[in-house]
Each structure stands twice: as structure tokens, then as C-alpha cells.
One Martini backbone bead per residue (centre of mass of N, CA, C, O) as a GRO file, in nm:
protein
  243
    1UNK     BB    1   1.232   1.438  -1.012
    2UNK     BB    2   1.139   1.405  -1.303
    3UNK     BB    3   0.915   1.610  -1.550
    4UNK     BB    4   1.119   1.571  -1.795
    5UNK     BB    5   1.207   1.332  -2.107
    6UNK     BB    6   1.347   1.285  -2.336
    7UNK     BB    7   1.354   1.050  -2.589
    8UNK     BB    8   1.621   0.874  -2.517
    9UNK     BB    9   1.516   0.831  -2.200
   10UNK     BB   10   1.206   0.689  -2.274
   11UNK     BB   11   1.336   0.476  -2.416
   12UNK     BB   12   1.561   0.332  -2.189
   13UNK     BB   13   1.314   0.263  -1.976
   14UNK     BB   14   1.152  -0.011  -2.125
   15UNK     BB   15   0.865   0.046  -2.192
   16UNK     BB   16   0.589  -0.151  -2.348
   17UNK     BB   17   0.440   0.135  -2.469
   18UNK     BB   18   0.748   0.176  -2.594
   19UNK     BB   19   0.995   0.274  -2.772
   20UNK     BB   20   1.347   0.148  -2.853
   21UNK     BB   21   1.395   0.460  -2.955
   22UNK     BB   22   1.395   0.762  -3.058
   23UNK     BB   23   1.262   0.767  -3.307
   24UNK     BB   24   1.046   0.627  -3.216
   25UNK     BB   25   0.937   0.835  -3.001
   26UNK     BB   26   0.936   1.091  -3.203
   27UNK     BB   27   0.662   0.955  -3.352
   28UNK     BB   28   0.488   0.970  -3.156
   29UNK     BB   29   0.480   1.257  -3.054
   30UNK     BB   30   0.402   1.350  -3.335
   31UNK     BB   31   0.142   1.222  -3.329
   32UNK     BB   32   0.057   1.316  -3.001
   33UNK     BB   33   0.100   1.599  -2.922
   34UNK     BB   34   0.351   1.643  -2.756
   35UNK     BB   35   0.463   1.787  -2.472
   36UNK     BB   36   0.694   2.073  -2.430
   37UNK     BB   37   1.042   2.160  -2.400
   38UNK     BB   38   1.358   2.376  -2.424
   39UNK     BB   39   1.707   2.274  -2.370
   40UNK     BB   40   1.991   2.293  -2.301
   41UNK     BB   41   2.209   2.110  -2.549
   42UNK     BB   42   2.210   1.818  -2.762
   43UNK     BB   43   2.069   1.987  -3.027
   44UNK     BB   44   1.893   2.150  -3.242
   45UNK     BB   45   2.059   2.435  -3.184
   46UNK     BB   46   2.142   2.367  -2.860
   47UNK     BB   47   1.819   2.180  -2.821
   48UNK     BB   48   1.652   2.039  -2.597
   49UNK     BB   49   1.364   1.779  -2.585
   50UNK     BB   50   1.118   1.811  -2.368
   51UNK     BB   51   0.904   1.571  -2.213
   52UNK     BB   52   0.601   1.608  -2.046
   53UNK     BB   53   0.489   1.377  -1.803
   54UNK     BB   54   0.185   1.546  -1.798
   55UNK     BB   55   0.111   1.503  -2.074
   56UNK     BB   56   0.106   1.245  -2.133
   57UNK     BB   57  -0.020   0.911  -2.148
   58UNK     BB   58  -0.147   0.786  -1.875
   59UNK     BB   59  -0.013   0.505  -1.890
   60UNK     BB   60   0.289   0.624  -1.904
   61UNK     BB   61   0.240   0.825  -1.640
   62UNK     BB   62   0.234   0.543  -1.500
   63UNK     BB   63   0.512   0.404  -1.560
   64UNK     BB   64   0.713   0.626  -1.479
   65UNK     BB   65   0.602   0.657  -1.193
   66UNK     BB   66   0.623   0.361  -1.106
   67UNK     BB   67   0.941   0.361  -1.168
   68UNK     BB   68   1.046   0.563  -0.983
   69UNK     BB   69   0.925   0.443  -0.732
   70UNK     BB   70   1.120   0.233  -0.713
   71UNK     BB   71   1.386   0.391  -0.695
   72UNK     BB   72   1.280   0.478  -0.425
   73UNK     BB   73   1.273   0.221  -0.287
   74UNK     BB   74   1.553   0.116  -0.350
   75UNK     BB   75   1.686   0.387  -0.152
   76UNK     BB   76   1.586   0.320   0.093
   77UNK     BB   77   1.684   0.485   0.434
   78UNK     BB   78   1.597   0.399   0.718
   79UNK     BB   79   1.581   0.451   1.062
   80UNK     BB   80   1.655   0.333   1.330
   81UNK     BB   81   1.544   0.135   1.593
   82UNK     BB   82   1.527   0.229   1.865
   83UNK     BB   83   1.664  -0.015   2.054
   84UNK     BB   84   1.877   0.004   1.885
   85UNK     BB   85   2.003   0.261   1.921
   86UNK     BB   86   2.045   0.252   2.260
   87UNK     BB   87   2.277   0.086   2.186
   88UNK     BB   88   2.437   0.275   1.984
   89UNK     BB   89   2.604   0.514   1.814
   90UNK     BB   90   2.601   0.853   1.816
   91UNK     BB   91   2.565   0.899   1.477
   92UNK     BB   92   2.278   0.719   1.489
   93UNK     BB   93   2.123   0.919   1.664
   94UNK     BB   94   2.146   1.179   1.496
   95UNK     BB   95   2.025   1.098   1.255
   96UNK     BB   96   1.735   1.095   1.419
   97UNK     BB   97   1.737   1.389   1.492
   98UNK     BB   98   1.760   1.491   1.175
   99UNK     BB   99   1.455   1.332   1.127
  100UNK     BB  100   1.280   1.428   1.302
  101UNK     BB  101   1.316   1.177   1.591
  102UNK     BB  102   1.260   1.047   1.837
  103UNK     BB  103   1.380   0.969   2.154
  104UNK     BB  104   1.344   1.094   2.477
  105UNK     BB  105   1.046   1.228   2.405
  106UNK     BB  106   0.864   0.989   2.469
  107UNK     BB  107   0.601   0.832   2.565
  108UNK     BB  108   0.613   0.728   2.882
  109UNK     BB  109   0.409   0.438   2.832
  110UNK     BB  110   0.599   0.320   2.599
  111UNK     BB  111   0.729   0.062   2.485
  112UNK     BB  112   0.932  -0.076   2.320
  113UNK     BB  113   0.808  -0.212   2.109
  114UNK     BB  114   0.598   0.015   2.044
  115UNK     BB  115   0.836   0.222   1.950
  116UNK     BB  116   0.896   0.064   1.686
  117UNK     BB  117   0.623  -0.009   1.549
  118UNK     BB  118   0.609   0.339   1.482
  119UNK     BB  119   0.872   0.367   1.347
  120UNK     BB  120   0.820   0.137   1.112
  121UNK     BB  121   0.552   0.281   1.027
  122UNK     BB  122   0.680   0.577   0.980
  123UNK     BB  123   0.885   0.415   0.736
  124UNK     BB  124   0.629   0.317   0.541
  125UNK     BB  125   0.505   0.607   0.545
  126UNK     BB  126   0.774   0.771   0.413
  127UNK     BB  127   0.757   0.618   0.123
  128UNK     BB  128   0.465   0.683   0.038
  129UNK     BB  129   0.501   1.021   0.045
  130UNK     BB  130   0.771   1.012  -0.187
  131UNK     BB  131   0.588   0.874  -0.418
  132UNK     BB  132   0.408   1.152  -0.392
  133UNK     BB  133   0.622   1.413  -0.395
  134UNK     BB  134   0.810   1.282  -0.611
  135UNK     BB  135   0.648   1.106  -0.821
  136UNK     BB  136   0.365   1.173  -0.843
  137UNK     BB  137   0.195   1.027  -0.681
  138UNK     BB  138  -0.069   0.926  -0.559
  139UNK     BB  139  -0.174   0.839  -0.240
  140UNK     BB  140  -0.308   0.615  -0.312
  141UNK     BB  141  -0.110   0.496  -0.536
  142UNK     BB  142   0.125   0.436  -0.322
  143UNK     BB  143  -0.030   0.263  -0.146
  144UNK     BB  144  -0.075   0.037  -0.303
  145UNK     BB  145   0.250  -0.014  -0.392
  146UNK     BB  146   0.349  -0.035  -0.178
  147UNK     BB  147   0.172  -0.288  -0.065
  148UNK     BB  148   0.244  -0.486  -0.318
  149UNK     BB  149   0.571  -0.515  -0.247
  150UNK     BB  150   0.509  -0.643  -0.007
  151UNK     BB  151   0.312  -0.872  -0.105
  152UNK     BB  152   0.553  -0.956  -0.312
  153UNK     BB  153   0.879  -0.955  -0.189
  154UNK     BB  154   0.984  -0.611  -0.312
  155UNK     BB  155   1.127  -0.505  -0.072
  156UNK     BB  156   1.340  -0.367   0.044
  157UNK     BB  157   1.656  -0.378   0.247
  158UNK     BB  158   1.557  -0.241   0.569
  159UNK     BB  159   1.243  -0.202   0.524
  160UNK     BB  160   1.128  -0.528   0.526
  161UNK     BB  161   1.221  -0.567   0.834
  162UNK     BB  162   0.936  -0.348   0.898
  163UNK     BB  163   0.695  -0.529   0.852
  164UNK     BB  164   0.656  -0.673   1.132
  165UNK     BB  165   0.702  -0.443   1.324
  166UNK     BB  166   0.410  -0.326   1.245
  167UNK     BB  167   0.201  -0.522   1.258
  168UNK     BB  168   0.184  -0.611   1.592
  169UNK     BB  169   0.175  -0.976   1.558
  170UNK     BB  170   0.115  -1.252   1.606
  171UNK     BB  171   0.143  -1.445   1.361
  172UNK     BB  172   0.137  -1.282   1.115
  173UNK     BB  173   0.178  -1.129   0.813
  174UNK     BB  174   0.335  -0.954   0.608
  175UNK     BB  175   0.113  -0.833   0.484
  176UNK     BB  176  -0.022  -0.486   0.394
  177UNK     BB  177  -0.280  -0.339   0.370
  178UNK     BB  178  -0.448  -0.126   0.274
  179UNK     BB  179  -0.621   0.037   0.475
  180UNK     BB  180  -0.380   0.073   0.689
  181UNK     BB  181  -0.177   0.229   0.546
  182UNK     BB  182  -0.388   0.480   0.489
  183UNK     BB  183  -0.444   0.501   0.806
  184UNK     BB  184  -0.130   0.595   0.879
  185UNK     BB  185  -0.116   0.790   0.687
  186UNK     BB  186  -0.305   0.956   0.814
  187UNK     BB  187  -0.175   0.978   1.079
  188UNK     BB  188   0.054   1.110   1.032
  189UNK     BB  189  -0.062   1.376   0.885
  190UNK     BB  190  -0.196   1.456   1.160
  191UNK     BB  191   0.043   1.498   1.294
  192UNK     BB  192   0.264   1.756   1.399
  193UNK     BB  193   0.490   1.574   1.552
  194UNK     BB  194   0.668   1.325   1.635
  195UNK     BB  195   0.546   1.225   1.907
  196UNK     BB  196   0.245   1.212   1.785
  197UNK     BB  197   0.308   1.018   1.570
  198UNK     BB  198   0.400   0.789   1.746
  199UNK     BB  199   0.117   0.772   1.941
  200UNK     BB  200  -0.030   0.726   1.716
  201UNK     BB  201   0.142   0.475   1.574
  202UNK     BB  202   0.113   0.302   1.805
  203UNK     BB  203   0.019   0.037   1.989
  204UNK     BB  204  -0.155  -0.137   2.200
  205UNK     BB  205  -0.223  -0.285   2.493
  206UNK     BB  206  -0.233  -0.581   2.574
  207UNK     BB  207  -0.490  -0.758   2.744
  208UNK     BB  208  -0.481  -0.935   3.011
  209UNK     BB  209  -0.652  -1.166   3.113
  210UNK     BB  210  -0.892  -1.259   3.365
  211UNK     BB  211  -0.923  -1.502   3.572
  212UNK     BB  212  -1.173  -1.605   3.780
  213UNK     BB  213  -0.962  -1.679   4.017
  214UNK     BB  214  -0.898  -1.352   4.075
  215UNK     BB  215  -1.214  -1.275   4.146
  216UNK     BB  216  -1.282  -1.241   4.498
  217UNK     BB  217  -1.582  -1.116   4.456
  218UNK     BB  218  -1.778  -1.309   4.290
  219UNK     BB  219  -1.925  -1.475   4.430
  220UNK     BB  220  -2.056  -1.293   4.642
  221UNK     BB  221  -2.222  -1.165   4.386
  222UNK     BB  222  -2.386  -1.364   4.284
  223UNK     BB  223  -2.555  -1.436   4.506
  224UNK     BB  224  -2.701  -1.152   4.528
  225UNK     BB  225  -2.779  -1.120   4.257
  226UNK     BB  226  -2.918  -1.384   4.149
  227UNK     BB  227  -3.167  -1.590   4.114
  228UNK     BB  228  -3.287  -1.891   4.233
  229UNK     BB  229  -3.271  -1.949   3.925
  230UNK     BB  230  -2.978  -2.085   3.808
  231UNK     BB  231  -2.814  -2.143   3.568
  232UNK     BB  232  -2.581  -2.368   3.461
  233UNK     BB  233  -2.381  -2.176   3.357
  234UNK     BB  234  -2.341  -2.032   3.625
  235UNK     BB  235  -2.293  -2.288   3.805
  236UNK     BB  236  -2.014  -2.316   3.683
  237UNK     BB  237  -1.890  -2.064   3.739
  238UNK     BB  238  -1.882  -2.098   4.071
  239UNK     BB  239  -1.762  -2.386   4.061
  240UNK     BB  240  -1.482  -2.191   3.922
  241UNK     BB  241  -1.423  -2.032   4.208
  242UNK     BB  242  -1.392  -2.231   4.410
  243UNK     BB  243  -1.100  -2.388   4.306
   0.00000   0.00000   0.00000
């Protein structure tokens, strides 16, 4: 991403707190003593003037950075979720390899469901990475823009479309808290390899209940422990064993 825009540059992002013309940009910037450099270009003596994005006032700063930041998801490029590559042709698994996400050497015991979830996470953690390390903005920032485009159903598809299988739960909602995703973020970053990153990253198996006529032992158990004094409530547990 650029880190300096000409005056004609600035005036085309069309932000509502610069002015739509050259001459309107340049007026401002010599208003507030905008830091530039100079590069060979189209300019005066053959000299373009460029102003350094992080010179600018915060407020610029912030809405350029967050115009590029849609711009780059808006280019999200994911890779396909693991169940999808094994069926798919030899060419998407390369790419999966190339972009250093395990194919063969997931954790043994995560299921297929899991490792959606996880890759799903991981490539929603990989574009909020991009707009802190591309765009420039801060992490919590781009958590939160992450988040909010999630939130108001502005993700590009097919990232757009990793949403469900990252919250991995039955009748979720569609968006994604900042609290969770700074957590994945924190989770992705904090992991050495990629098989580490998929292992913290993928959720817990949901562990089936178990009813109480499953327990052989329970009865059993109750007449021993039990005091003879025996509540109702645990007189209808027993009552719901014999069944």
C-alpha cells in the first residue's frame, strides 16, 4: 500500500473531509503544513510532490487507511476449507501448500467439521493481519473494521461465506464479536507453525450428554451414599434409573 499520495491522488479517494480537486488538496496541505517528499514524476522542475500519509491529520489518516483496508479485503483471495480440497483438483491443494496451511498433517484427533473451522478462522484472522500489516492500521483497528463489515454484511464472498463455519455453532448469528476475533487474532499470532495455529484455532468437540439411564452404576451408588433422609428431588433421580 502506498504510504504517500499526491495532491491528485488525495482528491480522488473522494473522502468527505478533503476537497475533490488538486488545486482544493494543495490548499489545504499548505494550510496545515503537510510533510511531503519529492519524486520523479509529472511536476513542477520534473518533481512530484508527495504527502507521507502518516503526516496527515488523524482524522485523513484514518479514513485513507480505512479505504485501503476495504480495498484489500475486498481482494481477499482465501484458501479453500481442507474438506473442499480433498475432493478437490491437484493445483488447489498446491496452493494450500504454498500458502503454509497443513493439508496431511493436521492433529490426529480433529475432525473434518474441526478443521473447516479452524482454516475458516484462520483466514479471517489472515485478512485482519493484512489491514495492520498493509493498510496500516492498528490491530484493535482492524479488528474492529474486520468485524463490522462482518457485522453489517460487507465481507467480499467467498471470505463472506467463511463466516458461519468459523462461529461452529448451530443457529449462530452471522457476525463476529471484536472480543472473539481479537482472541483468534491473538490465538494465529501466538502459534509457531501452521498445524499449531490450526490445533489452537479449531473448537472443542461438543461432548454428548449423558442420560441418567446410561449410568449403571448410579443406583447402586445412591443407596450407599444417600443418607436415610432422602430429598425428593434425588428420590425422583432414583425413581428415573429404574425406568
Amino acid at each position: 500500500m502506498n504510504t504517500a499520495l499526491s495532491s491528485m491522488e488525495l482528491a480522488n479517494l473522494g473522502l468527505s473531509m478533503l476537497p475533490r480537486t488538486k488545486q482544493g488538496v494543495e490548499y489545504h496541505a499548505k494550510k496545515g503544513n503537510w510533510p511531503f517528499e519529492e519524486m520523479a514524476g509529472k511536476g513542477r522542475g520534473g518533481k512530484l510532490k508527495k504527502y507521507l500519509i502518516n503526516g496527515l491529520p488523524v482524522e485523513i489518516q484514518t479514513a485513507i487507511k480505512q479505504k485501503q483496508a476495504a480495498e484489500l479485503l475486498a481482494s481477499a483471495q482465501p484458501a479453500q476449507l481442507p474438506s473442499v480440497v480433498k475432493k478437490a483438483n491437484t493445483p488447489a491443494r498446491r496452493k494450500l501448500e504454498q500458502l503454509g496451511l497443513p493439508i496431511n498433517e493436521y492433529a490426529d484427533d480433529l475432525t473434518d467439521k474441526q478443521r473447516d473451522c479452524a482454516h475458516a478462522r484462520m483466514a479471517i484472522v489472515a485478512e485482519v493481519l493484512k489491514m495492520h500489516e498493509v493498510a496500516g492500521l492498528k490491530i484493535t483497528e482492524a479488528v474492529v473494521y474486520v468485524a463490522q463489515q462482518i457485522e453489517q454484511g460487507l465481507l467480499p464472498e467467498p471470505l463472506a461465506g467463511f463466516v458461519s463455519v468459523a462461529n461452529a455453532r448451530a443457529n449462530s448469528k452471522r457476525g463476529i464479536s471484536v472480543r472473539t476475533l481479537k482472541e483468534w487474532v491473538s490465538l494465529y499470532r501466538g502459534a509457531a507453525s501452521p498445524t499449531e495455529r490450526l490445533a489452537a484455532l479449531a473448537p472443542n468437540k461438543t461432548k454428548k450428554t449423558r442420560s441418567l439411564h446410561e449410568i449403571a452404576w448410579l443406583e447402586d451408588w445412591l443407596a450407599v451414599w444417600m443418607p436415610a433422609r432422602v430429598s425428593a428431588k434425588w428420590n425422583m433421580c432414583k425413581a428415573s434409573c429404574r425406568k
